[in-house]
Short mmCIF file of C-alpha atoms in Angstrom, two decimals:
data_model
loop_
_atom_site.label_atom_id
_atom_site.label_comp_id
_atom_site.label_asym_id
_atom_site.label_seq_id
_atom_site.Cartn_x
_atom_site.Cartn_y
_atom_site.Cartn_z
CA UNK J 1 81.96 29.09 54.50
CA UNK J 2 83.82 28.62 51.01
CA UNK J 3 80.73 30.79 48.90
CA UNK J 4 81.27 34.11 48.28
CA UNK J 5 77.52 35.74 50.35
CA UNK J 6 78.63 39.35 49.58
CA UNK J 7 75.82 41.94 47.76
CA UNK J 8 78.76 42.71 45.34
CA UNK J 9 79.45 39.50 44.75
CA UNK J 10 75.61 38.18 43.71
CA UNK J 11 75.21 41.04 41.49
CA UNK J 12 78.16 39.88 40.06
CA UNK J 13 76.75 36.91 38.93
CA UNK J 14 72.96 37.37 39.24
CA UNK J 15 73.75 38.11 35.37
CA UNK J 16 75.12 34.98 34.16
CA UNK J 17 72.81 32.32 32.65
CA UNK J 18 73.28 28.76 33.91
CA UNK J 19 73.33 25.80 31.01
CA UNK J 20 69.69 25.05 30.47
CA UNK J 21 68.73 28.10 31.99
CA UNK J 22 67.59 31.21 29.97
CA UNK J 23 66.94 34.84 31.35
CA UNK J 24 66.28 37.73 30.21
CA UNK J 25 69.35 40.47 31.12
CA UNK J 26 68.19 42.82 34.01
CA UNK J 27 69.56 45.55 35.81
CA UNK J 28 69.34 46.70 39.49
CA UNK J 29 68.00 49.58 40.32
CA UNK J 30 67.91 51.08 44.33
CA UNK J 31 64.58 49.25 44.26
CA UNK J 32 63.18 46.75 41.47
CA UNK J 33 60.30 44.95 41.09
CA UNK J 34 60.70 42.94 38.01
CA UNK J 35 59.87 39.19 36.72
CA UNK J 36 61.67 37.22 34.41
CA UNK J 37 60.94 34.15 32.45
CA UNK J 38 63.52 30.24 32.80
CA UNK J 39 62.77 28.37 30.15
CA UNK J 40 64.26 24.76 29.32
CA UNK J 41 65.66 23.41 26.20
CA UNK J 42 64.87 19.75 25.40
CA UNK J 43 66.52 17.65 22.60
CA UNK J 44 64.36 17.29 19.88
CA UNK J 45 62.17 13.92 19.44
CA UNK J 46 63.85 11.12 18.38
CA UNK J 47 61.99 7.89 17.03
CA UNK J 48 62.62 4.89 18.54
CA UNK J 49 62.82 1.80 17.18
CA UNK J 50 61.20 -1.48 19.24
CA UNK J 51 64.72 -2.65 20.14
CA UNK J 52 65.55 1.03 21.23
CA UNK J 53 62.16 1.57 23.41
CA UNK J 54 62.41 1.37 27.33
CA UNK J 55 60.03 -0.83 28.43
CA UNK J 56 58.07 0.34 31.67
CA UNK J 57 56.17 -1.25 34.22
CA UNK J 58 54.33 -0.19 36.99
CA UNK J 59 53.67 -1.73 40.54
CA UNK J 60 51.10 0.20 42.37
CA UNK J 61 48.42 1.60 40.13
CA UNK J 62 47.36 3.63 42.79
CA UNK J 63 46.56 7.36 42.65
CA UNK J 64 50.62 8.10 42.69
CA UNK J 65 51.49 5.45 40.33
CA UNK J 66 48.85 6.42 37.74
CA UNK J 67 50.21 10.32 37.78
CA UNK J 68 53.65 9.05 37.88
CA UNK J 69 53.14 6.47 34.79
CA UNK J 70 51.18 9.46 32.69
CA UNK J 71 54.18 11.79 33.08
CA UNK J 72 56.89 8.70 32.03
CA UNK J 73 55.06 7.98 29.04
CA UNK J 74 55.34 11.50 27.58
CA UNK J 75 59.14 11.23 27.37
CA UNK J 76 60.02 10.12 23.77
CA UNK J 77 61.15 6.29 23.79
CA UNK J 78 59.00 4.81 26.77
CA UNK J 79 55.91 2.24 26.70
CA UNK J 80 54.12 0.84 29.53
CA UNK J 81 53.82 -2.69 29.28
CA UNK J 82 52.67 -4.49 32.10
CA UNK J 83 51.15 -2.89 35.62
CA UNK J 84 50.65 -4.61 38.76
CA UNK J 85 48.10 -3.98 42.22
CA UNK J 86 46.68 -6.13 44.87
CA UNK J 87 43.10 -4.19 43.87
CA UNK J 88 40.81 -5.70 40.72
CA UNK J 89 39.60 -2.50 39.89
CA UNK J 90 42.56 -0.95 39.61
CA UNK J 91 44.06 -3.36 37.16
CA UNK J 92 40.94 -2.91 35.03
CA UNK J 93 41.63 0.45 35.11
CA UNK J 94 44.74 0.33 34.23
CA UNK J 95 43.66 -1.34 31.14
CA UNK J 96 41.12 1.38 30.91
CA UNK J 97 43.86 3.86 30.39
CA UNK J 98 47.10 2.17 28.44
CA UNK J 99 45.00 -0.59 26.91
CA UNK J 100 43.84 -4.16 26.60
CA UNK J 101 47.01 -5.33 25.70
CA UNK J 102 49.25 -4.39 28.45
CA UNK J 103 50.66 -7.38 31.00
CA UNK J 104 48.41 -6.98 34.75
CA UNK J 105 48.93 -9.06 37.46
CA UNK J 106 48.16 -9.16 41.32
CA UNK J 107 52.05 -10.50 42.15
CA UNK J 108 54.76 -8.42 41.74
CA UNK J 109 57.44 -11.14 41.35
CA UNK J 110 55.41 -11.71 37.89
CA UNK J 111 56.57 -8.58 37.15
CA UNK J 112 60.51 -8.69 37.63
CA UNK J 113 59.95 -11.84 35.86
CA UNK J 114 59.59 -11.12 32.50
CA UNK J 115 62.99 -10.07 30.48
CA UNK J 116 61.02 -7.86 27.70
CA UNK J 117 61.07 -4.83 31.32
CA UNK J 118 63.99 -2.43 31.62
CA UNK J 119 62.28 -0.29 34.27
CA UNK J 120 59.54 -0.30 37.19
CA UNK J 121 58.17 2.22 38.87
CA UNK J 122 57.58 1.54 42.50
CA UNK J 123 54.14 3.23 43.57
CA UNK J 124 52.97 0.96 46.40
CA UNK J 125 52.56 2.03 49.89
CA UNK J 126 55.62 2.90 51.98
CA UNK J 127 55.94 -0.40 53.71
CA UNK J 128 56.68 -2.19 50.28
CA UNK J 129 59.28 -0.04 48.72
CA UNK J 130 62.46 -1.19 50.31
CA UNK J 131 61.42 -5.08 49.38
CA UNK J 132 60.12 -4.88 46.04
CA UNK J 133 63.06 -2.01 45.33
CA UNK J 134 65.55 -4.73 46.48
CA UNK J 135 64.41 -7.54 44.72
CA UNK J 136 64.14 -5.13 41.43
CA UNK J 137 67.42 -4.10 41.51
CA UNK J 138 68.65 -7.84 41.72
CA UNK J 139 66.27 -9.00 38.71
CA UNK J 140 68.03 -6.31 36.74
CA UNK J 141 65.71 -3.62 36.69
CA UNK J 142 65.95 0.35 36.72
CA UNK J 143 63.89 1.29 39.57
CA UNK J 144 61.97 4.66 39.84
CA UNK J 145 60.96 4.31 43.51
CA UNK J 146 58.62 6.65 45.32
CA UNK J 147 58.79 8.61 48.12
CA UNK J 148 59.65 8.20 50.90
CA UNK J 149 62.82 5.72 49.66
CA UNK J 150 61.61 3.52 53.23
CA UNK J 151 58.85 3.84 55.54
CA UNK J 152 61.95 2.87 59.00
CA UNK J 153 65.28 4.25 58.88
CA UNK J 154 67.27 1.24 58.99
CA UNK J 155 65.66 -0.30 55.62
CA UNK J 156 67.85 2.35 53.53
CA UNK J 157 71.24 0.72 53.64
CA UNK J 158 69.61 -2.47 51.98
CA UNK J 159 68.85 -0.15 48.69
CA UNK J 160 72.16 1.52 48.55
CA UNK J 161 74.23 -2.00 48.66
CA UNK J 162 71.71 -3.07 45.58
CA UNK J 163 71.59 -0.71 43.40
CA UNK J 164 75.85 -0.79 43.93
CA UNK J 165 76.20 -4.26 43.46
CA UNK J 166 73.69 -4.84 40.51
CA UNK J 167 74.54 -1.55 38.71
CA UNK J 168 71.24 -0.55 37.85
CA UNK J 169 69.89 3.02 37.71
CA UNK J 170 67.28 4.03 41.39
CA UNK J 171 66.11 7.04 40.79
CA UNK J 172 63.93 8.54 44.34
CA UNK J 173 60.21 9.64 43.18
CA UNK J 174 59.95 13.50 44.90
CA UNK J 175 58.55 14.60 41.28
CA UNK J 176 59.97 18.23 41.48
CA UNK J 177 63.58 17.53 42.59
CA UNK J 178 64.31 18.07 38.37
CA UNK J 179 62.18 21.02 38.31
CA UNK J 180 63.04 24.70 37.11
CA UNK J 181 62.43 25.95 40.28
CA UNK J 182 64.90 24.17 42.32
CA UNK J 183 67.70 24.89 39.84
CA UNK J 184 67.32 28.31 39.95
CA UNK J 185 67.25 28.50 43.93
CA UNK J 186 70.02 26.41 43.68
CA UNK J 187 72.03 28.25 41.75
CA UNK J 188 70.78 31.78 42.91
CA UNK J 189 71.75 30.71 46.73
CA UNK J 190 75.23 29.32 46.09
CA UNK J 191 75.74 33.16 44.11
CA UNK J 192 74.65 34.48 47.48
CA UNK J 193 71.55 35.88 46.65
CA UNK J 194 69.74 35.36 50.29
CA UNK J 195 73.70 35.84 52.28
CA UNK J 196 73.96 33.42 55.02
CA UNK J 197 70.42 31.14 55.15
CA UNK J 198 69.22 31.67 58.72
CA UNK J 199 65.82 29.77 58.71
CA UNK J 200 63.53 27.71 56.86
CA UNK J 201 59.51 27.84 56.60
CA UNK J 202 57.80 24.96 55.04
CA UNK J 203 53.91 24.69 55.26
CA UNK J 204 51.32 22.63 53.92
CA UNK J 205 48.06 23.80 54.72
CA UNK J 206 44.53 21.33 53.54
CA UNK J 207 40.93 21.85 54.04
CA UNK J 208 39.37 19.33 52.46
CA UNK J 209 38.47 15.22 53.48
CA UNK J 210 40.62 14.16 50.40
CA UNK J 211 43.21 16.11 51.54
CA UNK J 212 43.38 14.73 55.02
CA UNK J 213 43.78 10.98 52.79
CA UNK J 214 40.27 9.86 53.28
CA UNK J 215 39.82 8.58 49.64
CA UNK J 216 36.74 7.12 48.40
CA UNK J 217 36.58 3.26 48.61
CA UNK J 218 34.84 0.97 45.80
CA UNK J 219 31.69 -0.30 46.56
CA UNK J 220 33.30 -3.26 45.01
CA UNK J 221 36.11 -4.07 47.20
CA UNK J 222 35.70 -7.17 49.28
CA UNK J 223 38.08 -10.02 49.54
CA UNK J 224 37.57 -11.25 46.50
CA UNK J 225 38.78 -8.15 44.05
CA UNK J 226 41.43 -7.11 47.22
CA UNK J 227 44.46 -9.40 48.17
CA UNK J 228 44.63 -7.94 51.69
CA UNK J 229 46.84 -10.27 53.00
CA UNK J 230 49.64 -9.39 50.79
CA UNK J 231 48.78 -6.20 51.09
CA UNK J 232 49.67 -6.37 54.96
CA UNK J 233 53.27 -7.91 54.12
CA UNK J 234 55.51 -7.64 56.87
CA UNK J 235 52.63 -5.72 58.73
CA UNK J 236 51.58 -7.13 62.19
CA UNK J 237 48.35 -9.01 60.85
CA UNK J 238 45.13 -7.77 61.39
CA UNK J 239 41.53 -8.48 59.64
CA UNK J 240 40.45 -7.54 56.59
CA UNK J 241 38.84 -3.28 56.80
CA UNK J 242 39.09 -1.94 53.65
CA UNK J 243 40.53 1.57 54.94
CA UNK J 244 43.38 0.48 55.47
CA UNK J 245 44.12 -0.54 52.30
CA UNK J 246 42.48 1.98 50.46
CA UNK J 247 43.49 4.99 52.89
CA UNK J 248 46.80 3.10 54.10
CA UNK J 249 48.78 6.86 54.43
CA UNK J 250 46.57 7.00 57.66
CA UNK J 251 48.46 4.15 59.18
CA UNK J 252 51.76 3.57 60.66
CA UNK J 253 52.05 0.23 60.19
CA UNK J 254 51.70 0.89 56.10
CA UNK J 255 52.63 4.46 55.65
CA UNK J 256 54.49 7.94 57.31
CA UNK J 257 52.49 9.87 58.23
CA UNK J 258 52.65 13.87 56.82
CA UNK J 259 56.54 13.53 57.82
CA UNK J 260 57.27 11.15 54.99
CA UNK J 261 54.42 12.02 52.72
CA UNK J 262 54.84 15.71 52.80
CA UNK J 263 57.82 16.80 54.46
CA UNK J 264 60.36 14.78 52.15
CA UNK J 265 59.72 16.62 49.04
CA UNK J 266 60.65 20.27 51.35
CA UNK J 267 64.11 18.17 52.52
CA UNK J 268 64.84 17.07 49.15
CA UNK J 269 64.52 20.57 47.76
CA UNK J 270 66.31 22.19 50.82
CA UNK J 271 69.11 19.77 51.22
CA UNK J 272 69.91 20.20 47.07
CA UNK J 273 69.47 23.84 46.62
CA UNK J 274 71.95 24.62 49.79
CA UNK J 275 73.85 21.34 49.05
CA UNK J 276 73.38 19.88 52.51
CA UNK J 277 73.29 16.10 54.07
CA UNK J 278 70.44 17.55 56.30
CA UNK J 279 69.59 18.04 59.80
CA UNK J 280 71.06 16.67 62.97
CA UNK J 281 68.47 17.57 65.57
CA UNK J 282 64.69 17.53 65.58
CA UNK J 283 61.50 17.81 67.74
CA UNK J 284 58.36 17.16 67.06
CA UNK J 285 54.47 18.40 68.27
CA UNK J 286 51.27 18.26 66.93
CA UNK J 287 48.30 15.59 67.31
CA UNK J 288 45.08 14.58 66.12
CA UNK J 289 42.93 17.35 66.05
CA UNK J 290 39.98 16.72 63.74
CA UNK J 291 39.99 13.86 61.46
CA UNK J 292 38.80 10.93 63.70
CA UNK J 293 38.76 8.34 61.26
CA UNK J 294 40.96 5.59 63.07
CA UNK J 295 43.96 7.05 61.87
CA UNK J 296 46.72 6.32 64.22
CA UNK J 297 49.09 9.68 62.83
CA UNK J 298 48.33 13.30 63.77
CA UNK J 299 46.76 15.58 61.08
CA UNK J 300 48.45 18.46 62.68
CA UNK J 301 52.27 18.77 62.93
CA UNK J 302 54.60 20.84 63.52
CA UNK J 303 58.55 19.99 63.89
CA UNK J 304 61.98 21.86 64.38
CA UNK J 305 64.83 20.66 62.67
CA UNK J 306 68.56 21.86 63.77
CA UNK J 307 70.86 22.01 60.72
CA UNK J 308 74.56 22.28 61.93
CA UNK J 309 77.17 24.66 60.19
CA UNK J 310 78.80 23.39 56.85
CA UNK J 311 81.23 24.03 53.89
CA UNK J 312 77.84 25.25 51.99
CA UNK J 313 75.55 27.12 54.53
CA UNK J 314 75.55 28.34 58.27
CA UNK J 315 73.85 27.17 60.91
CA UNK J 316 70.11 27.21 60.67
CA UNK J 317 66.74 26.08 62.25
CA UNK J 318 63.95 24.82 59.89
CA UNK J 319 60.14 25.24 60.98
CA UNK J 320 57.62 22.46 58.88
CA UNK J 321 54.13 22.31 59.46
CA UNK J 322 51.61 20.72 58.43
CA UNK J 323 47.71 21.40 58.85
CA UNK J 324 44.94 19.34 57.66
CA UNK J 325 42.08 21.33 59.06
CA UNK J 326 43.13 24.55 57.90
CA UNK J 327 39.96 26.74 58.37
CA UNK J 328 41.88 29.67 55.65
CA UNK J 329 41.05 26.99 53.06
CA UNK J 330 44.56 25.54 52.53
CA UNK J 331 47.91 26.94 50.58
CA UNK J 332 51.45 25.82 51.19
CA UNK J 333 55.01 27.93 51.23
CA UNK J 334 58.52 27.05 50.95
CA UNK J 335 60.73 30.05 52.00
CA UNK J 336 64.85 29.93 52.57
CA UNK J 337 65.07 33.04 54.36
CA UNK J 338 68.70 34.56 55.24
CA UNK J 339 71.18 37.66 56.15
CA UNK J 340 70.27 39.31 52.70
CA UNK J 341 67.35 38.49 51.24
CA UNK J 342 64.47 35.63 50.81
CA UNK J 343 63.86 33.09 48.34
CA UNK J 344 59.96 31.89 48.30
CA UNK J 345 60.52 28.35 45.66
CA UNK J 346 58.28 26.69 44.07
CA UNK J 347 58.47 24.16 41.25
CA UNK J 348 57.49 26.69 38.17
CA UNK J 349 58.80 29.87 40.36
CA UNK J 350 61.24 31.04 42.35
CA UNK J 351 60.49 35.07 44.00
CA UNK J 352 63.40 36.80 45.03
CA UNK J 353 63.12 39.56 48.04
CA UNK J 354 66.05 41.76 49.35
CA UNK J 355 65.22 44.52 51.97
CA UNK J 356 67.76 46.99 53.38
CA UNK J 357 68.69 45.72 56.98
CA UNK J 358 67.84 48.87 59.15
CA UNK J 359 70.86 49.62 61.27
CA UNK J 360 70.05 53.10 62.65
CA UNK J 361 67.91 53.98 65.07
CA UNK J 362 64.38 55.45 65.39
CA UNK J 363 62.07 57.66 66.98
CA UNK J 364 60.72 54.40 69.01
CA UNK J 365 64.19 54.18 70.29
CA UNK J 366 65.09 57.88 70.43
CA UNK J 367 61.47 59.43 72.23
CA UNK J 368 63.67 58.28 76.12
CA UNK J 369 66.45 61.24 75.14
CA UNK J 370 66.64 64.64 74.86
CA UNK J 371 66.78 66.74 71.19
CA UNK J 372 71.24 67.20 72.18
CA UNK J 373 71.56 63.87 73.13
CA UNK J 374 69.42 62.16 70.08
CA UNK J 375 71.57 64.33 68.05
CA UNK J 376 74.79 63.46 68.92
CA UNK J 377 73.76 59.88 68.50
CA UNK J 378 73.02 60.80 65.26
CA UNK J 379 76.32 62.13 64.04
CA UNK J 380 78.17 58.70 66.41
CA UNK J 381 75.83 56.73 63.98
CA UNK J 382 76.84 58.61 60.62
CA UNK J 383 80.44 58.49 61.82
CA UNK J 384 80.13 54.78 62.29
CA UNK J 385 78.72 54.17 59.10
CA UNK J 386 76.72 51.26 59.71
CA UNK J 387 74.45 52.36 56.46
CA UNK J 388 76.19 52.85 53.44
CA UNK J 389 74.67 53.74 50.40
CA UNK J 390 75.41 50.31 49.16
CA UNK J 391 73.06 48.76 51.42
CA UNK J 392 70.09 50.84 50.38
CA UNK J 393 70.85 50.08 46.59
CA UNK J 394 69.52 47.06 44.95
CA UNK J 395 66.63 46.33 47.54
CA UNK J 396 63.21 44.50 46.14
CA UNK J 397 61.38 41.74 44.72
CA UNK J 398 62.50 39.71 41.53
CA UNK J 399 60.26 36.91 40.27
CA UNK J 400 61.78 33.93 38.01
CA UNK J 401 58.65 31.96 36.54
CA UNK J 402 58.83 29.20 33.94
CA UNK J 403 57.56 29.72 30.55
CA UNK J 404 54.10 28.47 29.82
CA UNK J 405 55.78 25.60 27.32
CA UNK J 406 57.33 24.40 30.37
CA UNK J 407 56.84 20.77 31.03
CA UNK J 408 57.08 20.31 34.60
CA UNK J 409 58.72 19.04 37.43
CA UNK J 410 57.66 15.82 36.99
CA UNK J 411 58.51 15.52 33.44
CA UNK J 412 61.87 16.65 34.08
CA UNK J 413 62.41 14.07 37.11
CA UNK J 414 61.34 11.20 34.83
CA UNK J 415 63.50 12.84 31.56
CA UNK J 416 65.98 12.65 33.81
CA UNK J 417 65.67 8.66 35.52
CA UNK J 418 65.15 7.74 31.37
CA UNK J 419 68.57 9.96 30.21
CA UNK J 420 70.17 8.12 33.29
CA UNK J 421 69.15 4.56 31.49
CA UNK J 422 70.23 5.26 28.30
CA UNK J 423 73.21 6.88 28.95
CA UNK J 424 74.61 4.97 32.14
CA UNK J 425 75.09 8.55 33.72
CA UNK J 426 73.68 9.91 36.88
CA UNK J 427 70.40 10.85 38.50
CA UNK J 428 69.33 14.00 40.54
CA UNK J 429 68.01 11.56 43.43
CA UNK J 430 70.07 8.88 44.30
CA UNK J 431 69.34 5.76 46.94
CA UNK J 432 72.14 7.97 49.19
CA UNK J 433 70.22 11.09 48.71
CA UNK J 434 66.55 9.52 48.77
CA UNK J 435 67.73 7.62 52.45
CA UNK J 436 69.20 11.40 53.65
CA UNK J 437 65.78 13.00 52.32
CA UNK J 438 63.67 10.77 53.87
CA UNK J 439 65.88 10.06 57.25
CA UNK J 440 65.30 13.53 57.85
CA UNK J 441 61.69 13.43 57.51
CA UNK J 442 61.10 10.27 59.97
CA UNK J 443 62.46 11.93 62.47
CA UNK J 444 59.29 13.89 62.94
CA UNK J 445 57.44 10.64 63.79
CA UNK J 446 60.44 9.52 65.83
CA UNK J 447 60.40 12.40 68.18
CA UNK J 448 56.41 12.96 67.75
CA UNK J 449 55.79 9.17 69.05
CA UNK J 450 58.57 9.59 71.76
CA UNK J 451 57.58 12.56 72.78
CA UNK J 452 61.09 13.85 72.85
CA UNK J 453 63.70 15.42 70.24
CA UNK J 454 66.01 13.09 68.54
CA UNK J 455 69.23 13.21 67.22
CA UNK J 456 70.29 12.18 63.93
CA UNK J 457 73.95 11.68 61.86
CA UNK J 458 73.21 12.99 58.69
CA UNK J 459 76.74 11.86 56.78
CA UNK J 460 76.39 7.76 58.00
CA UNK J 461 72.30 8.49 57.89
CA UNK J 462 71.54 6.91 61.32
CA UNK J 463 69.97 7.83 64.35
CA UNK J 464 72.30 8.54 67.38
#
């Protein structure tokens, strides 16, 4: 590899601030246990005049789209102005919350319509993103699509070749991809802070019916105040049940599963903070082991994912799992573990913990000799050595945590799709990175469904 993974070399730099990072100097001790506070600088408000406002609309006023349109409308310079969803109730709701005035509508196209809209946000379920993301794109919006980018691998291509050929800004949804957590892991790995990543453990772990997607359903919904035909799109048609509209993430023919609900925010994260196309190999286990609702995806998975060696990291396995009966009442971890250390990241935190690899031997190993024969091994050892004082130095747990001004991941992600618009420059998730992101995540449900692993080219993002 090209990066420097040496202990000199990341104390070298663990010192240097990053632009938009702050820290507070610290120095290694032979063990430390120590936290320090990232902070963000954000221009100052501006006012905005009407003709300098980007106007915002949202289709899917769903749970998702709701959060996601609250956190766009804190940036400076953004107002919501129309919202669309094939649910009544929602629409009044939506009313409920950004006011009587706004534009609502049951048909999307009424949406990319109207000339007064710069931007859309994308919040329906996953069977709907690729179309409505296309046709956006072409009607000359920016597009803030969630994820997963696609609910089948093959519909990512489409998004790439529109968003090229109408020059619009696509920014991919996984709402802490901006955050202050994944800049600092990325920029503490490439210093070498963790040597040569050798695994990583993702886990989502639920205990509760909302959790496992079994949202309530309005005593009002009927197919009057639900257009549940449209709702099925290219879905193979069925008749009208209200849970799978309302609980569609249960469903393959609407949603992903936990692969592409869950496990694309981890590959996002991963594949930026160790700069990585992702995977090529993955197999998949689990089932349905408790929530026996008429869900047709497991609520407990587990998959291993091959990543081959690169220019920017070794060659590593990756372990995610997902539990939705999790009798320990539910938590979640994101570890990059390597030669030298482990990084535990989190949106708002990132913990740091290097140990001292233990290269001699014991008394466990030692008890089969006698006392002249353990100690010449000794002195062969200390002759050797294998344990310098280096490698006992500079051992222990360092703990990077936002400041409590911060304002989030999923400000930052939508600070950053709005900066994009205004000034033509780039986003953090791109239609390329989104389809890479996601790719790797459907290959859970590939292999899971199959019942064998799969294989996947992660530079022309197809399946092999």
């Amino acid at each position: 590899m090209k990066k420097e993974t040496s202990r000199r070399s990341f104390l070298k730099k663990a010192t240097i601030s990053t632009a938009m990072l702050t820290a507070t100097p610290y120095i290694f001790s032979n063990s430390y246990d120590e936290k320090i506070v990232l902070s963000r600088t954000y221009q100052g408000s501006k006012s905005y005049t009407a003709n300098d406002r980007i106007n915002l609309a949202l289709i899917g006023t769903g749970i998702q789209g709701i959060y996601d349109t609250q956190s766009a409308l804190r940036i400076a310079g953004v107002q919501l102005v129309a919202a669309c969803d094939l649910y009544t109730g929602r629409l009044e709701r939506a009313k409920e919350l950004w006011g009587g005035s706004i534009f609502v509508t049951r048909d999307y196209r009424k949406i990319l319509e109207r000339k007064d809209i710069d931007a859309v946000i994308v919040a329906t379920p996953d069977h709907w993103h690729q179309k409505i993301t296309v046709e956006a794109l072409k009607a000359g919006k920016h597009v803030y699509c969630e994820k997963p980018m696609v609910q089948k691998f093959e519909e990512g291509q489409a998004i790439i070749k529109a968003q090229q050929n109408y020059g619009k800004i696509c920014q991919v949804g996984s709402q802490g991809m901006s955050s202050l957590g994944n800049e600092k892991a990325k920029q503490l790995y490439e210093e070498g802070a963790i040597g040569d990543i050798v695994m990583l453990d993702m886990y989502n772990d639920r205990y509760s019916a909302e959790g496992a997607w079994q949202y309530p359903i309005p005593p009002d919904a009927n197919l009057n105040t639900v257009d549940f035909d449209t709702f099925l799109g290219k879905a193979p048609k069925v008749p009208y049940e209200p849970k799978r509209f309302f609980r569609w993430r249960n469903y393959q023919d609407y949603g992903t599963g936990v692969a592409g609900d869950l496990f694309v925010h981890a590959f996002s994260t991963l594949n930026h903070v160790i700069s990585s196309n992702g995977p090529n190999r993955a197999m998949a286990t689990g089932g349905l082991r408790y929530w026996n609702d008429g869900r047709d995806v497991p609520d407990v998975s587990i998959t291993l994912y091959d990543y081959p060696k690169t220019e920017t990291h070794a060659a590593f396995n990756a372990v995610f799992r997902i539990n939705f009966i999790a009798g320990n009442g539910g938590g979640g971890g994101f570890k990059l573990i390597g030669t030298e250390g482990e990084m535990e990241v989190g949106q708002n935190e990132v913990k740091l913990t290097r140990s001292k690899l233990g290269m001699l031997p014991s008394s466990y190993s030692m008890v089969a000799y006698t006392e002249a024969t353990q100690e010449k091994i000794r002195k062969d050892y200390h002759k050797a050595a294998l344990e310098p004082r280096a490698s006992s130095l500079n051992t222990g747990t360092t703990v990077w945590k936002a400041s409590n001004d911060y304002r989030g991941g999923h400000y930052d992600h939508f600070h950053n799709f709005f900066n994009a618009i205004r000034t033509k420059g780039e986003v953090v998730q791109d239609p390329t990175f989104g389809l890479r992101a996601a790719g790797a995540a459907l290959l859970a449900n590939e292999s899971y469904f199959k019942n064998r692993p799969v294989d996947w080219d992660s530079t022309a993002m197809k399946l092999i």
